[in-house]
Amino acid sequence: MTTDAANKQAEAAELDKLRAEIDRLDQELVERIHARSKVAMEVGEVKKRYSDNPVFLRPGREASMLRRAAAKHGNHPFPASSLLRIWREIIPAVTSLEGDLSLAIEDDAGAVAREHAQVHYAVSLDREHFADRDAVAEAVLSGRHTLGIIRADINDPNWWQRITTPDAQGRRLHVILQLPFIDGPVGGIPRDKAWVLAAFAPEASGQDVTRVLVNQNDQLSVIEVAGDDSAIPAWAEAQGYDMDQVHVLGFYPEAVRLSA
């Protein structure tokens, strides 16, 4: 056997062994996803058993999971942005197995909300597009959809006051997430931001940002404050506001920061 032939044979043997290992790992990944899905469905059953109105979506917990994944990943050569994109596909898809999860998306100029929905939420989720943010808000408040995605806009505080004021049934909307949540070299993410609306209150993730509506001398303004809503009383006092001047629109986890 010539040297070239021997080298090719040795190469083929090594590659076959490595490809077999890749196939084994791929099969293991599928099995792990199946196992994770089974646990998620059990979580959903427990929630339904103990609550008439269970909340299946937990953005604060999701944020903590993504931060842990990014920390565990460290400086591994596989792109961290790609790893977190995989997680972002898995988490909503698995959450939808616990209970209904669907999206109402604003068809804004520039399609910012639509593009953020495509990047951040699983492709398997049901979604419906609406002409404006008022229609999105109504779709979420009525229970037609779980989440609403709108282009971020703080230039109309009157809209925020109206949309987050409880209705006759005591229902109101909350800002629970700002997109993009993964802040780094992730392809396809619009430069402009979007906000996610829900008819349930968010939970703290440990690294949060709160949006508040301040009424000062009949002038409304939307302000961003570091921390979850528990930080607002101290912030208001430091700013010289009475709490009756301050209305919490919602809070959401700080973005996961990735280096370029």
Short mmCIF file of C-alpha atoms in Angstrom, two decimals:
data_model
loop_
_atom_site.label_atom_id
_atom_site.label_comp_id
_atom_site.label_asym_id
_atom_site.label_seq_id
_atom_site.Cartn_x
_atom_site.Cartn_y
_atom_site.Cartn_z
CA MET A 1 0.00 0.00 0.00
CA THR A 2 1.36 3.39 -0.95
CA THR A 3 1.88 6.11 1.63
CA ASP A 4 -0.94 8.21 0.12
CA ALA A 5 -3.35 5.29 0.22
CA ALA A 6 -2.41 4.49 3.80
CA ASN A 7 -2.91 8.10 4.84
CA LYS A 8 -6.32 8.23 3.19
CA GLN A 9 -7.33 5.00 4.90
CA ALA A 10 -6.17 6.29 8.28
CA GLU A 11 -7.98 9.59 7.70
CA ALA A 12 -11.20 7.81 6.76
CA ALA A 13 -11.02 5.63 9.87
CA GLU A 14 -10.51 8.64 12.15
CA LEU A 15 -13.30 10.62 10.49
CA ASP A 16 -15.70 7.68 10.70
CA LYS A 17 -15.02 7.43 14.43
CA LEU A 18 -15.59 11.17 14.97
CA ARG A 19 -18.76 11.19 12.87
CA ALA A 20 -20.11 8.26 14.86
CA GLU A 21 -19.50 10.29 18.03
CA ILE A 22 -21.32 13.28 16.48
CA ASP A 23 -24.27 11.02 15.62
CA ARG A 24 -24.33 9.70 19.19
CA LEU A 25 -24.29 13.22 20.63
CA ASP A 26 -27.05 14.35 18.24
CA GLN A 27 -29.22 11.46 19.40
CA GLU A 28 -28.48 12.36 23.01
CA LEU A 29 -29.50 15.98 22.34
CA VAL A 30 -32.86 14.83 20.97
CA GLU A 31 -33.40 12.59 23.99
CA ARG A 32 -32.51 15.43 26.37
CA ILE A 33 -34.98 17.77 24.65
CA HIS A 34 -37.67 15.11 24.93
CA ALA A 35 -36.90 14.70 28.64
CA ARG A 36 -36.97 18.46 29.19
CA SER A 37 -40.30 18.71 27.38
CA LYS A 38 -41.77 15.97 29.57
CA VAL A 39 -40.76 17.84 32.74
CA ALA A 40 -42.23 21.08 31.34
CA MET A 41 -45.58 19.38 30.72
CA GLU A 42 -45.52 18.11 34.31
CA VAL A 43 -44.86 21.67 35.50
CA GLY A 44 -47.91 22.81 33.54
CA GLU A 45 -50.08 20.12 35.11
CA VAL A 46 -48.99 21.12 38.62
CA LYS A 47 -49.76 24.79 37.92
CA LYS A 48 -53.21 23.95 36.55
CA ARG A 49 -53.94 21.74 39.55
CA TYR A 50 -53.29 24.49 42.09
CA SER A 51 -54.42 27.63 40.24
CA ASP A 52 -57.49 28.68 38.27
CA ASN A 53 -55.40 31.23 36.36
CA PRO A 54 -51.89 29.79 36.13
CA VAL A 55 -49.06 31.86 34.66
CA PHE A 56 -46.83 29.75 32.45
CA LEU A 57 -44.43 32.41 31.25
CA ARG A 58 -41.69 33.60 33.64
CA PRO A 59 -39.37 36.12 31.95
CA GLY A 60 -37.34 36.62 35.13
CA ARG A 61 -36.57 32.91 35.37
CA GLU A 62 -35.81 32.75 31.63
CA ALA A 63 -33.34 35.60 32.05
CA SER A 64 -31.62 33.78 34.90
CA MET A 65 -31.42 30.61 32.81
CA LEU A 66 -29.84 32.46 29.89
CA ARG A 67 -27.34 34.20 32.15
CA ARG A 68 -26.36 30.85 33.67
CA ALA A 69 -25.96 29.34 30.21
CA ALA A 70 -23.77 32.26 29.09
CA ALA A 71 -21.64 31.98 32.24
CA LYS A 72 -21.28 28.20 31.86
CA HIS A 73 -20.32 28.66 28.21
CA GLY A 74 -17.48 30.98 29.17
CA ASN A 75 -14.88 31.46 26.44
CA HIS A 76 -15.65 28.28 24.51
CA PRO A 77 -14.97 28.77 20.77
CA PHE A 78 -18.58 27.94 19.84
CA PRO A 79 -20.28 31.37 19.47
CA ALA A 80 -22.15 32.33 22.64
CA SER A 81 -24.75 34.17 20.56
CA SER A 82 -25.56 30.94 18.70
CA LEU A 83 -25.82 28.99 21.94
CA LEU A 84 -28.29 31.49 23.39
CA ARG A 85 -30.30 31.51 20.16
CA ILE A 86 -30.71 27.75 20.58
CA TRP A 87 -31.94 28.35 24.14
CA ARG A 88 -34.31 31.05 22.93
CA GLU A 89 -35.84 28.55 20.51
CA ILE A 90 -36.15 25.83 23.15
CA ILE A 91 -37.55 27.89 26.05
CA PRO A 92 -40.71 29.30 24.39
CA ALA A 93 -41.40 26.02 22.58
CA VAL A 94 -41.17 24.05 25.81
CA THR A 95 -43.16 26.70 27.72
CA SER A 96 -45.96 26.33 25.18
CA LEU A 97 -46.22 22.67 26.23
CA GLU A 98 -47.11 23.84 29.77
CA GLY A 99 -49.98 26.01 28.54
CA ASP A 100 -51.15 28.28 25.74
CA LEU A 101 -48.54 30.75 24.51
CA SER A 102 -49.16 32.97 21.49
CA LEU A 103 -48.06 36.35 20.16
CA ALA A 104 -49.86 39.51 19.05
CA ILE A 105 -47.45 41.54 16.92
CA GLU A 106 -47.67 45.16 15.83
CA ASP A 107 -47.13 45.73 12.12
CA ASP A 108 -45.18 48.92 12.77
CA ALA A 109 -43.25 50.94 10.22
CA GLY A 110 -39.97 49.16 9.66
CA ALA A 111 -41.36 45.84 10.94
CA VAL A 112 -39.35 46.19 14.17
CA ALA A 113 -41.81 44.19 16.30
CA ARG A 114 -42.13 41.47 13.65
CA GLU A 115 -38.36 41.04 13.33
CA HIS A 116 -37.83 40.92 17.09
CA ALA A 117 -40.58 38.29 17.38
CA GLN A 118 -38.83 36.18 14.75
CA VAL A 119 -35.48 36.41 16.55
CA HIS A 120 -36.59 36.01 20.17
CA TYR A 121 -39.53 33.59 20.08
CA ALA A 122 -39.78 30.02 18.83
CA VAL A 123 -40.96 29.65 15.24
CA SER A 124 -43.54 27.10 16.41
CA LEU A 125 -45.56 29.67 18.40
CA ASP A 126 -48.88 30.89 17.02
CA ARG A 127 -48.74 34.56 16.11
CA GLU A 128 -51.10 37.17 14.70
CA HIS A 129 -50.27 40.57 13.25
CA PHE A 130 -52.23 43.73 14.05
CA ALA A 131 -52.31 47.12 12.38
CA ASP A 132 -51.41 49.15 15.48
CA ARG A 133 -50.39 48.88 19.13
CA ASP A 134 -53.93 49.59 20.39
CA ALA A 135 -55.13 46.41 18.69
CA VAL A 136 -52.16 44.49 20.11
CA ALA A 137 -52.95 45.74 23.62
CA GLU A 138 -56.60 44.72 23.31
CA ALA A 139 -55.66 41.26 22.00
CA VAL A 140 -53.50 40.66 25.08
CA LEU A 141 -55.87 42.21 27.62
CA SER A 142 -58.80 40.17 26.29
CA GLY A 143 -56.83 36.93 26.54
CA ARG A 144 -56.82 36.33 22.80
CA HIS A 145 -53.02 36.22 22.92
CA THR A 146 -50.54 35.74 25.75
CA LEU A 147 -48.01 38.37 24.74
CA GLY A 148 -47.99 41.54 22.67
CA ILE A 149 -44.91 42.86 20.89
CA ILE A 150 -44.81 46.54 19.96
CA ARG A 151 -42.16 48.95 18.79
CA ALA A 152 -40.65 50.72 21.81
CA ASP A 153 -41.94 54.28 21.98
CA ILE A 154 -41.74 56.59 25.00
CA ASN A 155 -42.91 59.64 23.09
CA ASP A 156 -46.58 59.10 23.93
CA PRO A 157 -46.90 58.88 27.74
CA ASN A 158 -50.67 59.38 27.52
CA TRP A 159 -50.93 56.05 25.68
CA TRP A 160 -48.93 54.33 28.40
CA GLN A 161 -51.11 55.84 31.11
CA ARG A 162 -54.25 54.64 29.37
CA ILE A 163 -52.97 51.19 28.52
CA THR A 164 -51.61 50.37 31.99
CA THR A 165 -54.58 51.74 33.96
CA PRO A 166 -56.78 48.88 35.27
CA ASP A 167 -60.06 48.42 33.41
CA ALA A 168 -63.47 47.77 35.00
CA GLN A 169 -62.47 44.14 35.64
CA GLY A 170 -59.21 45.20 37.26
CA ARG A 171 -57.12 43.99 34.32
CA ARG A 172 -54.07 45.93 33.15
CA LEU A 173 -51.03 45.45 30.98
CA HIS A 174 -47.40 45.33 32.07
CA VAL A 175 -44.13 45.74 30.22
CA ILE A 176 -42.33 42.45 30.95
CA LEU A 177 -39.43 42.47 28.48
CA GLN A 178 -37.41 44.75 26.24
CA LEU A 179 -35.98 43.34 23.03
CA PRO A 180 -33.34 42.55 22.04
CA PHE A 181 -32.68 40.57 25.18
CA ILE A 182 -29.42 39.10 23.90
CA ASP A 183 -27.23 42.16 23.42
CA GLY A 184 -24.30 41.24 21.22
CA PRO A 185 -23.24 40.01 17.78
CA VAL A 186 -26.48 38.24 16.88
CA GLY A 187 -27.41 38.49 13.22
CA GLY A 188 -30.81 39.73 12.12
CA ILE A 189 -31.66 41.82 15.19
CA PRO A 190 -33.17 45.25 14.40
CA ARG A 191 -31.38 48.27 15.83
CA ASP A 192 -34.61 49.72 17.22
CA LYS A 193 -36.05 48.21 20.39
CA ALA A 194 -39.39 46.54 21.05
CA TRP A 195 -41.39 45.99 24.23
CA VAL A 196 -43.31 42.89 25.23
CA LEU A 197 -46.69 43.39 26.92
CA ALA A 198 -48.50 40.89 29.14
CA ALA A 199 -51.62 40.88 31.29
CA PHE A 200 -49.68 39.53 34.28
CA ALA A 201 -47.14 41.21 36.51
CA PRO A 202 -43.46 40.42 35.89
CA GLU A 203 -41.14 38.91 38.47
CA ALA A 204 -37.70 40.10 39.45
CA SER A 205 -34.69 38.47 37.79
CA GLY A 206 -32.06 40.12 39.99
CA GLN A 207 -30.87 42.42 37.19
CA ASP A 208 -33.84 44.49 36.08
CA VAL A 209 -34.94 47.80 34.61
CA THR A 210 -38.23 49.47 35.53
CA ARG A 211 -40.25 51.86 33.37
CA VAL A 212 -42.26 54.43 35.32
CA LEU A 213 -44.73 57.09 34.27
CA VAL A 214 -44.24 60.33 36.21
CA ASN A 215 -46.93 63.00 36.45
CA GLN A 216 -45.29 66.28 37.42
CA ASN A 217 -47.36 69.45 37.16
CA ASP A 218 -49.71 67.65 34.74
CA GLN A 219 -46.75 66.81 32.50
CA LEU A 220 -46.34 63.08 31.85
CA SER A 221 -42.98 61.49 31.14
CA VAL A 222 -41.69 57.92 30.91
CA ILE A 223 -38.45 57.27 32.79
CA GLU A 224 -36.16 54.24 33.05
CA VAL A 225 -34.98 53.27 36.55
CA ALA A 226 -32.42 50.61 37.49
CA GLY A 227 -33.84 47.71 39.50
CA ASP A 228 -37.25 46.06 39.78
CA ASP A 229 -40.34 47.80 41.13
CA SER A 230 -39.19 47.39 44.74
CA ALA A 231 -36.57 50.07 44.04
CA ILE A 232 -39.15 52.68 43.00
CA PRO A 233 -40.16 54.12 46.42
CA ALA A 234 -36.54 54.95 47.32
CA TRP A 235 -35.94 56.32 43.82
CA ALA A 236 -39.07 58.51 43.99
CA GLU A 237 -38.06 59.88 47.39
CA ALA A 238 -34.56 60.69 46.11
CA GLN A 239 -36.08 62.50 43.12
CA GLY A 240 -38.52 64.45 45.29
CA TYR A 241 -41.63 62.72 43.90
CA ASP A 242 -44.63 61.55 45.88
CA MET A 243 -45.58 57.97 45.06
CA ASP A 244 -48.97 59.15 43.80
CA GLN A 245 -47.05 60.90 41.01
CA VAL A 246 -45.35 57.68 39.94
CA HIS A 247 -46.99 54.82 38.04
CA VAL A 248 -45.02 51.63 37.33
CA LEU A 249 -45.52 50.55 33.73
CA GLY A 250 -43.57 47.34 34.23
CA PHE A 251 -40.08 46.02 34.69
CA TYR A 252 -37.98 43.57 32.75
CA PRO A 253 -34.62 41.79 32.95
CA GLU A 254 -31.52 43.59 31.78
CA ALA A 255 -30.17 42.21 28.53
CA VAL A 256 -27.61 39.42 28.49
CA ARG A 257 -24.40 41.13 27.38
CA LEU A 258 -22.17 39.35 24.91
CA SER A 259 -18.78 40.55 23.74
CA ALA A 260 -18.28 41.09 20.03
#
